């Protein structure tokens, strides 16, 4: 143990300084320590600064001349327990709707994703490879893609300000308004969007689960349905709980789907109400909107803490043992495996491939759902205005080109910065995983994932305004995207680094190979697929993101922002064309990356269930 040096003279101070300097040189001579310190400071500032800006807004009285004294008035107005019309309309009613939608979204996602995972992993279902390959599509697509698809397909003359959609135009069947707009379609679309989470989480458990317990129950004459509910389902509890909490938290903060399927009938949820408060009334109610954002952040943090407490408890849900285990396939029968396989293939194709077909078809129509005028490529190739807003075809519209360029630049830079940062953070945490500071940095890196995207957008908007960065929104967007997507990249990198033995890198150290060369020549080649997935996931997430950048820059900041403008400006054909191109780019990048490197988005999400 090093003896503590007492400083009583300049000579003692010199010894103390040299000892401290030598200690610092030794400490920072370890690359993992340097990485943890640097990113610890950066992440702490980037996590605290926007939250502080939001709190200042919420606790400050707004007047016509600016911000005034500290006040609780914004909180009192929002949380008025007496049930005033203001509080009920602006908070409690949207809050109740968000809770109900989130619960239903959890039910839909677990049922659809869990059923698919079970059929793929535990039965002799036909067409497994096709179903497994396309089931991830709804997550790769923008969140509101299914919402647009649902609206295009089912909107009818029975809806408020509606028209004959694809189904009514082709078959004459007019769906009721509750089927097209409101609680049910919002919950269903969100459930389908997050169903891949359930598929991946539950599929991995089912794929590795020893079936001896189930077979023992069958030998004892226990019915198959009872075996499923008494044995299989309880062993899936941790994965189901993680899926439910993740989907619930994401659905609570969802904005874009609620805009598409809620705003047309004034059905506001918590996220859309927050946006309306912040942007409406000339900013006079921005303080109220900031309070709603704080509520959304608290809910997200609470749910993730609950997930950690549940999965980190002492309860054991052992599904893989050291004994000889096997996975038996439930026999659906000669006819059953084909019938169920065809039904599942049709359902998966409808929700996963159907949107692409719908968007391309809608881009060829003069009016939404109107096939009487035939098909035309005017939304793609017209050089003359196709609307009263002077928009021309997709290939010649400069605003579309600028928005697409903005999305690509933002996504590439965010992917590089978040991917590189996540790789370094994952590496450092794996090397110093027993250190308390490593756990601190790990928590800081994951914290932005707890925050709802639209609330985080509001935080960085206020930070940008306060720092005078209104002319540099691209810089703000890059920082925002990086901090939001670092958790994805760091988790992918951490999982990969934890699989590597220290002996591999130690061999390079003995040979005197510099750290940076060890990373490039040893570590990266071994875990190339997982590390590249840490870059791919931020790129895809940023390309399809809308909620995160809803307050940043103008409507032409990204292609997703511009598509929403096209929808509100009444240019649906051009909006559908832009949506088709966006999804095509995302799928193409994911396919090419998988083809060239073996990396794909499902590896970043946690691995793919074998088909």
XYZ file of C-alpha atoms in Angstrom:
611
model
C 0.000 0.000 0.000
C 1.391 3.411 -0.995
C 2.179 5.620 1.989
C 0.327 8.938 1.981
C 2.718 11.856 1.559
C 2.261 14.834 3.901
C 3.047 18.206 2.319
C 4.973 20.395 4.797
C 7.546 22.069 2.565
C 8.195 22.986 -1.081
C 10.271 19.822 -1.374
C 7.357 17.715 -0.146
C 5.063 19.499 -2.615
C 7.468 18.696 -5.446
C 7.433 15.006 -4.463
C 3.659 15.066 -4.194
C 3.334 16.706 -7.609
C 5.704 14.222 -9.263
C 3.876 11.294 -7.682
C 0.554 12.674 -8.890
C 1.934 13.347 -12.364
C 3.389 9.845 -12.617
C 0.100 8.382 -11.439
C -1.812 10.407 -14.037
C 0.599 9.351 -16.792
C 0.221 5.719 -15.769
C -3.568 6.026 -15.555
C -4.038 7.783 -18.881
C -1.436 5.522 -20.477
C -4.157 2.891 -20.512
C -6.377 3.693 -23.556
C -9.541 2.412 -21.858
C -9.085 4.852 -18.952
C -8.610 7.804 -21.299
C -11.700 6.858 -23.301
C -13.834 6.545 -20.161
C -12.735 9.928 -18.782
C -13.185 11.795 -22.075
C -16.586 10.328 -22.889
C -17.688 10.541 -19.271
C -17.244 14.328 -19.323
C -18.773 14.757 -22.795
C -21.803 12.553 -22.086
C -22.397 14.201 -18.721
C -22.526 17.646 -20.343
C -24.691 16.503 -23.260
C -27.129 14.765 -20.905
C -27.398 17.559 -18.350
C -27.420 20.671 -20.559
C -30.651 19.976 -22.528
C -32.499 18.770 -19.406
C -31.526 21.984 -17.608
C -32.832 24.056 -20.542
C -36.137 22.178 -20.359
C -36.445 22.659 -16.595
C -35.705 26.380 -16.901
C -38.475 26.685 -19.467
C -40.929 24.756 -17.305
C -40.182 26.725 -14.130
C -40.138 30.161 -15.749
C -43.128 32.423 -16.207
C -43.621 33.543 -19.792
C -44.685 37.083 -20.629
C -44.821 39.258 -23.724
C -41.365 40.637 -22.926
C -39.625 37.337 -22.295
C -38.960 35.088 -19.333
C -39.726 36.229 -15.836
C -39.415 34.943 -12.308
C -39.424 31.382 -10.988
C -42.946 29.967 -10.781
C -44.949 26.772 -10.284
C -47.814 28.092 -12.419
C -47.043 25.884 -15.418
C -47.196 22.756 -13.254
C -50.351 23.930 -11.486
C -52.090 24.532 -14.812
C -51.178 21.097 -16.170
C -51.780 19.045 -13.004
C -54.911 20.795 -11.761
C -56.425 17.940 -9.750
C -59.694 19.872 -9.463
C -60.313 18.845 -13.042
C -60.455 22.210 -14.800
C -61.267 22.163 -18.495
C -57.747 23.406 -19.265
C -56.016 20.633 -17.346
C -58.335 17.888 -18.629
C -58.091 18.990 -22.256
C -54.380 19.735 -22.331
C -53.056 16.893 -20.187
C -55.300 14.351 -18.472
C -57.383 13.303 -21.491
C -54.331 12.957 -23.821
C -52.478 11.190 -20.997
C -55.284 8.666 -20.579
C -55.416 8.071 -24.324
C -51.651 7.502 -24.445
C -51.860 4.963 -21.621
C -54.653 3.026 -23.329
C -52.913 3.075 -26.718
C -49.639 1.910 -25.147
C -51.331 -1.039 -23.435
C -53.052 -2.101 -26.656
C -49.817 -1.680 -28.636
C -48.091 -4.038 -26.172
C -50.848 -6.616 -26.657
C -50.677 -6.426 -30.467
C -46.861 -6.541 -30.624
C -46.494 -9.488 -28.226
C -49.281 -11.454 -29.898
C -48.092 -10.904 -33.468
C -44.337 -10.995 -32.827
C -44.546 -13.746 -30.217
C -46.780 -15.960 -32.335
C -44.450 -15.573 -35.312
C -41.388 -16.338 -33.175
C -43.059 -19.450 -31.752
C -44.081 -20.757 -35.167
C -40.604 -20.136 -36.589
C -38.655 -21.618 -33.672
C -40.870 -24.404 -32.385
C -42.909 -25.801 -35.270
C -42.408 -27.377 -38.674
C -43.987 -24.345 -40.353
C -43.455 -23.887 -44.097
C -41.970 -20.690 -45.647
C -39.908 -19.929 -42.523
C -37.090 -18.312 -44.471
C -39.402 -15.834 -46.215
C -41.311 -14.945 -43.040
C -38.123 -14.507 -41.028
C -36.481 -12.373 -43.737
C -39.287 -9.822 -44.140
C -40.635 -9.685 -40.594
C -38.003 -7.110 -39.610
C -39.207 -4.689 -42.336
C -41.761 -2.790 -40.199
C -39.002 -1.735 -37.811
C -36.628 -0.732 -40.610
C -39.341 1.431 -42.153
C -40.243 4.818 -40.624
C -42.661 4.461 -37.735
C -45.454 6.244 -39.546
C -45.058 4.206 -42.763
C -47.707 1.725 -41.663
C -49.895 4.653 -40.615
C -49.775 6.080 -44.133
C -50.364 2.626 -45.585
C -53.362 2.109 -43.294
C -54.807 5.486 -44.243
C -54.260 4.997 -47.992
C -55.896 1.585 -47.887
C -58.886 2.099 -45.595
C -59.878 5.784 -45.704
C -63.429 6.144 -46.971
C -66.251 8.597 -47.493
C -67.515 7.662 -44.009
C -64.574 9.566 -42.476
C -64.517 13.240 -41.593
C -63.128 15.071 -44.636
C -62.520 11.625 -46.126
C -62.439 10.268 -49.650
C -62.590 6.870 -51.298
C -59.362 5.042 -50.458
C -57.881 2.038 -52.230
C -60.231 -0.509 -50.646
C -63.378 1.496 -51.343
C -62.253 2.392 -54.857
C -61.539 -1.242 -55.758
C -64.301 -3.062 -53.872
C -66.864 -0.441 -52.842
C -66.428 -1.345 -49.143
C -66.399 1.829 -47.025
C -64.777 1.317 -43.624
C -66.101 3.218 -40.557
C -64.123 6.139 -39.178
C -63.067 4.342 -35.968
C -61.262 1.770 -38.144
C -59.277 4.473 -39.983
C -58.624 7.137 -37.336
C -58.391 7.183 -33.559
C -57.370 4.802 -30.801
C -57.631 1.424 -32.553
C -55.542 2.099 -35.702
C -52.886 4.036 -33.743
C -52.454 1.158 -31.279
C -52.489 -1.478 -34.029
C -49.931 0.336 -36.184
C -47.602 0.875 -33.212
C -48.010 -2.762 -32.205
C -47.086 -3.944 -35.700
C -44.136 -1.551 -35.852
C -42.673 -2.906 -32.613
C -43.622 -6.548 -33.257
C -40.041 -7.250 -34.494
C -38.826 -6.542 -30.939
C -41.051 -9.317 -29.632
C -39.997 -11.563 -32.513
C -36.279 -11.092 -31.828
C -36.406 -11.209 -28.012
C -38.835 -14.109 -27.745
C -37.423 -15.947 -30.754
C -33.942 -16.062 -29.251
C -35.262 -17.634 -26.040
C -37.476 -20.119 -27.870
C -34.635 -21.128 -30.167
C -32.364 -22.063 -27.245
C -34.997 -23.445 -24.874
C -34.583 -27.089 -23.867
C -37.798 -28.946 -24.652
C -37.297 -31.771 -22.125
C -39.786 -30.211 -19.689
C -42.435 -29.928 -22.385
C -41.844 -33.493 -23.532
C -42.063 -34.766 -19.947
C -45.410 -33.024 -19.600
C -46.628 -34.602 -22.837
C -45.605 -38.079 -21.603
C -47.688 -37.473 -18.468
C -50.693 -36.771 -20.680
C -50.908 -33.013 -20.095
C -52.719 -31.289 -22.996
C -50.546 -29.238 -25.317
C -52.364 -25.965 -24.559
C -51.919 -26.491 -20.821
C -48.245 -27.316 -21.339
C -47.802 -24.043 -23.217
C -49.427 -21.898 -20.515
C -47.925 -23.724 -17.534
C -44.369 -24.439 -18.773
C -43.387 -22.586 -21.956
C -44.991 -19.222 -21.201
C -43.536 -18.841 -17.662
C -40.019 -19.424 -19.036
C -40.615 -16.598 -21.513
C -41.571 -14.161 -18.754
C -38.339 -12.058 -18.730
C -38.367 -11.619 -22.517
C -42.085 -10.795 -22.535
C -41.650 -8.268 -19.739
C -38.738 -6.588 -21.515
C -40.772 -6.404 -24.714
C -43.825 -4.984 -22.947
C -41.881 -2.272 -21.123
C -39.930 -1.334 -24.242
C -43.037 -1.138 -26.440
C -45.047 0.661 -23.758
C -42.356 3.312 -23.318
C -41.954 3.811 -27.078
C -45.709 3.937 -27.713
C -46.216 6.512 -24.939
C -43.845 8.891 -26.707
C -44.920 8.156 -30.285
C -45.769 11.313 -32.212
C -45.769 10.708 -35.967
C -48.290 7.837 -35.982
C -50.683 9.826 -33.788
C -50.368 12.806 -36.146
C -51.315 10.714 -39.178
C -54.156 8.746 -37.572
C -55.264 11.049 -34.768
C -55.020 14.703 -35.746
C -57.511 14.470 -38.657
C -60.293 13.873 -36.096
C -58.677 15.984 -33.317
C -57.705 12.866 -31.370
C -54.689 14.150 -29.422
C -52.338 12.017 -27.337
C -49.601 13.184 -24.973
C -46.915 13.612 -27.651
C -49.103 15.504 -30.130
C -50.508 17.655 -27.327
C -46.987 18.575 -26.239
C -46.076 19.639 -29.784
C -49.268 21.684 -30.107
C -48.581 23.487 -26.808
C -44.984 24.304 -27.728
C -45.647 25.570 -31.259
C -49.138 27.027 -30.823
C -50.358 30.385 -29.481
C -47.153 32.136 -30.503
C -45.155 30.206 -27.921
C -47.244 31.490 -25.014
C -47.949 27.922 -23.843
C -44.418 26.579 -24.338
C -43.980 26.328 -20.578
C -46.956 23.977 -20.398
C -45.502 21.930 -23.226
C -42.195 21.703 -21.346
C -44.020 20.299 -18.314
C -45.586 17.616 -20.528
C -42.102 16.814 -21.909
C -40.810 16.372 -18.347
C -43.691 13.974 -17.623
C -42.795 11.910 -20.703
C -39.134 11.767 -19.657
C -40.044 10.664 -16.124
C -42.322 7.922 -17.498
C -39.569 6.638 -19.807
C -36.967 6.570 -17.027
C -39.394 4.861 -14.630
C -40.242 2.111 -17.117
C -36.601 1.359 -17.917
C -35.723 1.272 -14.203
C -38.635 -1.127 -13.693
C -37.266 -3.313 -16.472
C -33.820 -3.354 -14.857
C -35.286 -4.275 -11.467
C -37.303 -7.128 -12.926
C -34.617 -8.644 -15.134
C -31.898 -7.991 -12.562
C -33.708 -9.704 -9.691
C -32.606 -12.972 -8.098
C -35.275 -14.970 -9.903
C -33.929 -17.545 -12.309
C -35.527 -18.410 -15.642
C -33.033 -21.009 -16.811
C -33.735 -22.206 -20.351
C -30.264 -23.441 -21.314
C -28.381 -25.948 -19.152
C -25.189 -27.955 -19.298
C -27.150 -31.128 -19.773
C -27.879 -32.635 -23.145
C -30.765 -30.571 -24.440
C -32.783 -30.669 -27.599
C -35.371 -28.610 -29.370
C -38.364 -30.534 -30.615
C -40.627 -29.127 -33.277
C -44.360 -29.226 -32.718
C -45.932 -30.983 -35.676
C -48.642 -28.899 -37.320
C -49.620 -31.793 -39.546
C -49.108 -32.339 -43.260
C -51.884 -29.931 -44.206
C -51.534 -27.648 -41.182
C -47.932 -26.650 -41.847
C -48.887 -25.536 -45.359
C -52.127 -23.791 -44.372
C -50.580 -21.927 -41.424
C -47.484 -21.141 -43.497
C -49.571 -19.628 -46.311
C -51.704 -17.598 -43.866
C -48.620 -16.274 -42.025
C -46.828 -15.491 -45.292
C -49.835 -13.527 -46.512
C -50.163 -11.631 -43.209
C -46.447 -10.810 -43.084
C -46.377 -9.786 -46.757
C -49.453 -7.593 -46.270
C -47.961 -5.560 -43.417
C -44.284 -5.730 -44.418
C -44.323 -5.515 -48.231
C -47.801 -4.043 -48.737
C -46.754 -0.496 -47.742
C -44.144 -0.368 -50.526
C -46.707 -1.474 -53.117
C -49.279 0.987 -51.772
C -46.901 3.965 -51.802
C -45.776 3.304 -55.360
C -49.375 2.823 -56.518
C -50.551 6.016 -54.783
C -47.697 7.966 -56.387
C -49.145 7.063 -59.816
C -52.681 8.387 -59.133
C -53.966 11.853 -59.989
C -56.031 11.892 -56.806
C -55.700 9.639 -53.703
C -57.593 6.384 -54.220
C -58.996 7.522 -57.585
C -58.252 4.950 -60.283
C -60.689 6.443 -62.816
C -58.010 8.704 -64.307
C -55.574 5.850 -64.840
C -51.957 5.732 -63.734
C -49.428 8.463 -64.378
C -45.803 9.179 -63.505
C -46.398 12.919 -63.128
C -45.431 12.823 -59.420
C -42.074 11.418 -60.508
C -41.191 13.063 -63.812
C -43.281 16.237 -64.257
C -41.268 19.419 -64.842
C -44.378 21.583 -64.502
C -46.239 22.233 -61.214
C -48.489 19.380 -60.118
C -50.158 21.374 -57.315
C -51.127 24.905 -56.338
C -47.941 25.021 -54.222
C -45.820 24.874 -57.395
C -44.292 21.496 -56.546
C -42.976 19.570 -59.567
C -42.118 15.877 -59.962
C -39.874 14.070 -57.487
C -36.844 13.904 -59.794
C -37.000 17.653 -60.528
C -38.248 19.138 -57.250
C -35.309 21.020 -55.724
C -36.857 21.059 -52.255
C -37.132 17.278 -52.273
C -33.516 17.022 -53.376
C -32.392 19.390 -50.619
C -34.370 17.493 -47.970
C -33.027 14.121 -49.186
C -29.484 15.502 -49.158
C -30.032 16.782 -45.619
C -31.241 13.349 -44.482
C -28.288 11.542 -46.068
C -25.672 13.973 -44.706
C -27.236 13.955 -41.240
C -27.549 10.159 -41.198
C -24.007 9.503 -42.443
C -22.405 11.917 -39.974
C -24.538 10.665 -37.068
C -23.759 7.047 -37.989
C -20.018 7.746 -38.097
C -19.945 9.779 -34.891
C -22.358 7.574 -32.918
C -20.821 4.375 -34.299
C -17.246 5.412 -33.536
C -18.179 6.754 -30.096
C -20.197 3.645 -29.310
C -17.345 1.394 -30.422
C -14.846 3.183 -28.175
C -17.244 3.288 -25.231
C -18.095 -0.397 -25.597
C -14.411 -1.279 -25.794
C -13.496 0.772 -22.708
C -16.416 -0.549 -20.632
C -15.559 -4.157 -21.479
C -11.936 -3.617 -20.439
C -12.832 -1.853 -17.179
C -16.187 -3.465 -16.449
C -15.405 -3.932 -12.732
C -14.734 -0.225 -12.301
C -17.444 2.024 -10.794
C -16.572 4.768 -13.271
C -17.110 2.278 -16.100
C -20.625 1.646 -14.797
C -21.172 5.408 -14.564
C -20.171 5.961 -18.197
C -22.254 2.976 -19.257
C -25.302 4.536 -17.589
C -24.611 7.930 -19.195
C -24.282 6.314 -22.622
C -27.607 4.509 -22.231
C -29.539 7.382 -20.627
C -30.605 9.108 -23.894
C -32.385 5.895 -24.895
C -34.682 6.390 -21.901
C -35.806 9.789 -23.147
C -38.733 10.050 -25.603
C -37.489 11.304 -28.968
C -39.893 14.221 -29.182
C -39.051 15.325 -25.621
C -35.330 15.128 -26.404
C -35.981 17.166 -29.563
C -37.602 19.859 -27.427
C -34.636 19.817 -25.012
C -32.068 20.348 -27.764
C -34.243 22.955 -29.478
C -34.273 25.033 -26.297
C -30.531 24.446 -25.855
C -29.870 25.595 -29.418
C -31.964 28.733 -28.943
C -30.287 29.562 -25.626
C -26.810 29.106 -27.145
C -27.629 31.172 -30.243
C -27.332 28.235 -32.658
C -30.521 28.945 -34.626
C -28.402 29.406 -37.751
C -26.603 26.089 -37.281
C -29.431 23.590 -36.908
C -27.492 20.914 -38.805
C -24.827 21.000 -36.095
C -27.516 20.744 -33.407
C -29.126 17.861 -35.313
C -25.812 15.997 -35.583
C -25.150 16.342 -31.849
C -28.746 15.334 -31.084
C -28.638 12.320 -33.390
C -25.257 11.229 -32.052
C -26.289 11.354 -28.405
C -29.570 9.561 -29.164
C -27.983 6.740 -31.172
C -24.850 6.170 -29.064
C -26.779 3.657 -26.882
C -27.452 1.489 -29.948
C -23.828 1.537 -31.099
C -22.349 1.131 -27.608
C -24.558 -1.875 -26.816
C -23.645 -3.551 -30.100
C -19.940 -2.882 -29.484
C -20.093 -3.917 -25.816
C -21.715 -7.237 -26.667
C -18.999 -7.878 -29.254
C -16.127 -6.844 -26.961
C -17.384 -9.006 -24.093
C -16.941 -12.044 -26.334
C -13.236 -11.353 -26.887
C -10.638 -12.771 -24.535
C -8.034 -10.315 -23.231
C -5.364 -12.754 -24.409
C -6.016 -11.753 -28.012
C -5.078 -8.118 -27.447
C -2.356 -8.974 -24.911
C -0.533 -10.889 -27.627
C -0.375 -7.659 -29.625
C 0.851 -5.728 -26.587
C 3.700 -8.213 -26.080
C 4.710 -7.681 -29.718
C 4.774 -3.916 -29.121
C 1.902 -3.162 -31.505
C 0.358 0.308 -30.862
C -3.197 0.491 -29.556
C -4.709 1.978 -32.699
C -3.105 -0.726 -34.841
C -4.390 -3.438 -32.492
C -7.889 -2.059 -32.970
C -7.618 -2.008 -36.767
C -5.688 -5.237 -37.281
C -6.958 -7.498 -34.464
C -10.159 -6.366 -32.722
C -12.113 -4.939 -35.654
C -11.570 -7.858 -38.104
C -12.650 -10.422 -35.496
C -15.928 -8.667 -34.606
C -16.447 -6.872 -37.903
C -20.133 -7.756 -38.366
C -21.239 -6.700 -34.875
C -19.207 -3.478 -34.959
C -20.478 -2.461 -38.399
C -24.002 -3.112 -37.133
C -23.238 -0.415 -34.560
C -22.760 2.011 -37.476
C -25.633 0.682 -39.577
C -28.313 0.930 -36.895
C -27.764 4.698 -36.257
C -27.789 5.355 -40.018
C -31.080 3.554 -40.590
C -32.648 5.022 -37.443
C -31.626 8.543 -38.435
C -32.842 8.170 -42.036
C -36.330 7.120 -40.930
C -36.541 9.437 -37.900
C -39.135 12.172 -37.633
C -39.958 12.605 -33.944
C -36.337 13.308 -32.951
C -36.001 16.265 -35.355
C -39.533 17.640 -35.194
C -38.387 20.921 -33.566
C -34.984 21.170 -35.270
C -34.561 23.371 -38.338
C -37.139 23.997 -41.051
C -39.566 21.613 -42.747
C -36.853 20.852 -45.299
C -34.320 19.811 -42.643
C -34.837 16.108 -43.460
C -36.867 14.177 -46.015
C -39.208 12.898 -43.313
C -39.931 16.468 -42.206
C -40.555 17.503 -45.801
C -42.896 14.559 -46.382
C -45.088 15.739 -43.536
C -45.145 19.179 -45.163
C -46.197 17.623 -48.465
C -49.020 15.815 -46.688
C -50.289 19.004 -45.041
C -49.908 20.957 -48.317
C -52.135 18.497 -50.148
C -49.596 16.796 -52.449
C -50.179 13.129 -51.521
C -48.759 11.652 -54.739
C -45.409 13.375 -54.199
C -45.497 12.442 -50.507
C -45.993 8.768 -51.382
C -43.203 8.920 -53.976
C -40.811 10.373 -51.405
C -41.844 7.734 -48.874
C -41.223 4.949 -51.385
C -37.733 6.272 -52.172
C -36.860 6.673 -48.483
C -37.810 3.079 -47.644
C -36.028 1.802 -50.749
C -32.817 3.578 -49.695
C -32.986 2.135 -46.171
C -33.628 -1.420 -47.395
C -30.910 -1.117 -50.054
C -28.303 0.083 -47.548
C -29.188 -2.706 -45.115
C -29.037 -5.322 -47.903
C -25.736 -4.084 -49.344
C -24.124 -3.891 -45.911
C -25.278 -7.412 -45.123
C -24.051 -8.665 -48.512
C -20.617 -7.040 -48.265
C -19.830 -7.389 -44.560
C -22.336 -9.807 -43.036
C -23.671 -7.058 -40.753
C -27.357 -6.200 -40.626
C -29.812 -4.300 -38.482
C -31.108 -7.417 -36.727
C -27.612 -8.051 -35.314
C -27.736 -4.584 -33.779
C -31.140 -5.353 -32.306
C -29.909 -8.462 -30.639
C -29.555 -11.233 -33.171
C -31.810 -13.018 -35.563
C -33.839 -16.108 -34.970
C -32.657 -18.815 -37.264
C -35.055 -19.715 -39.981
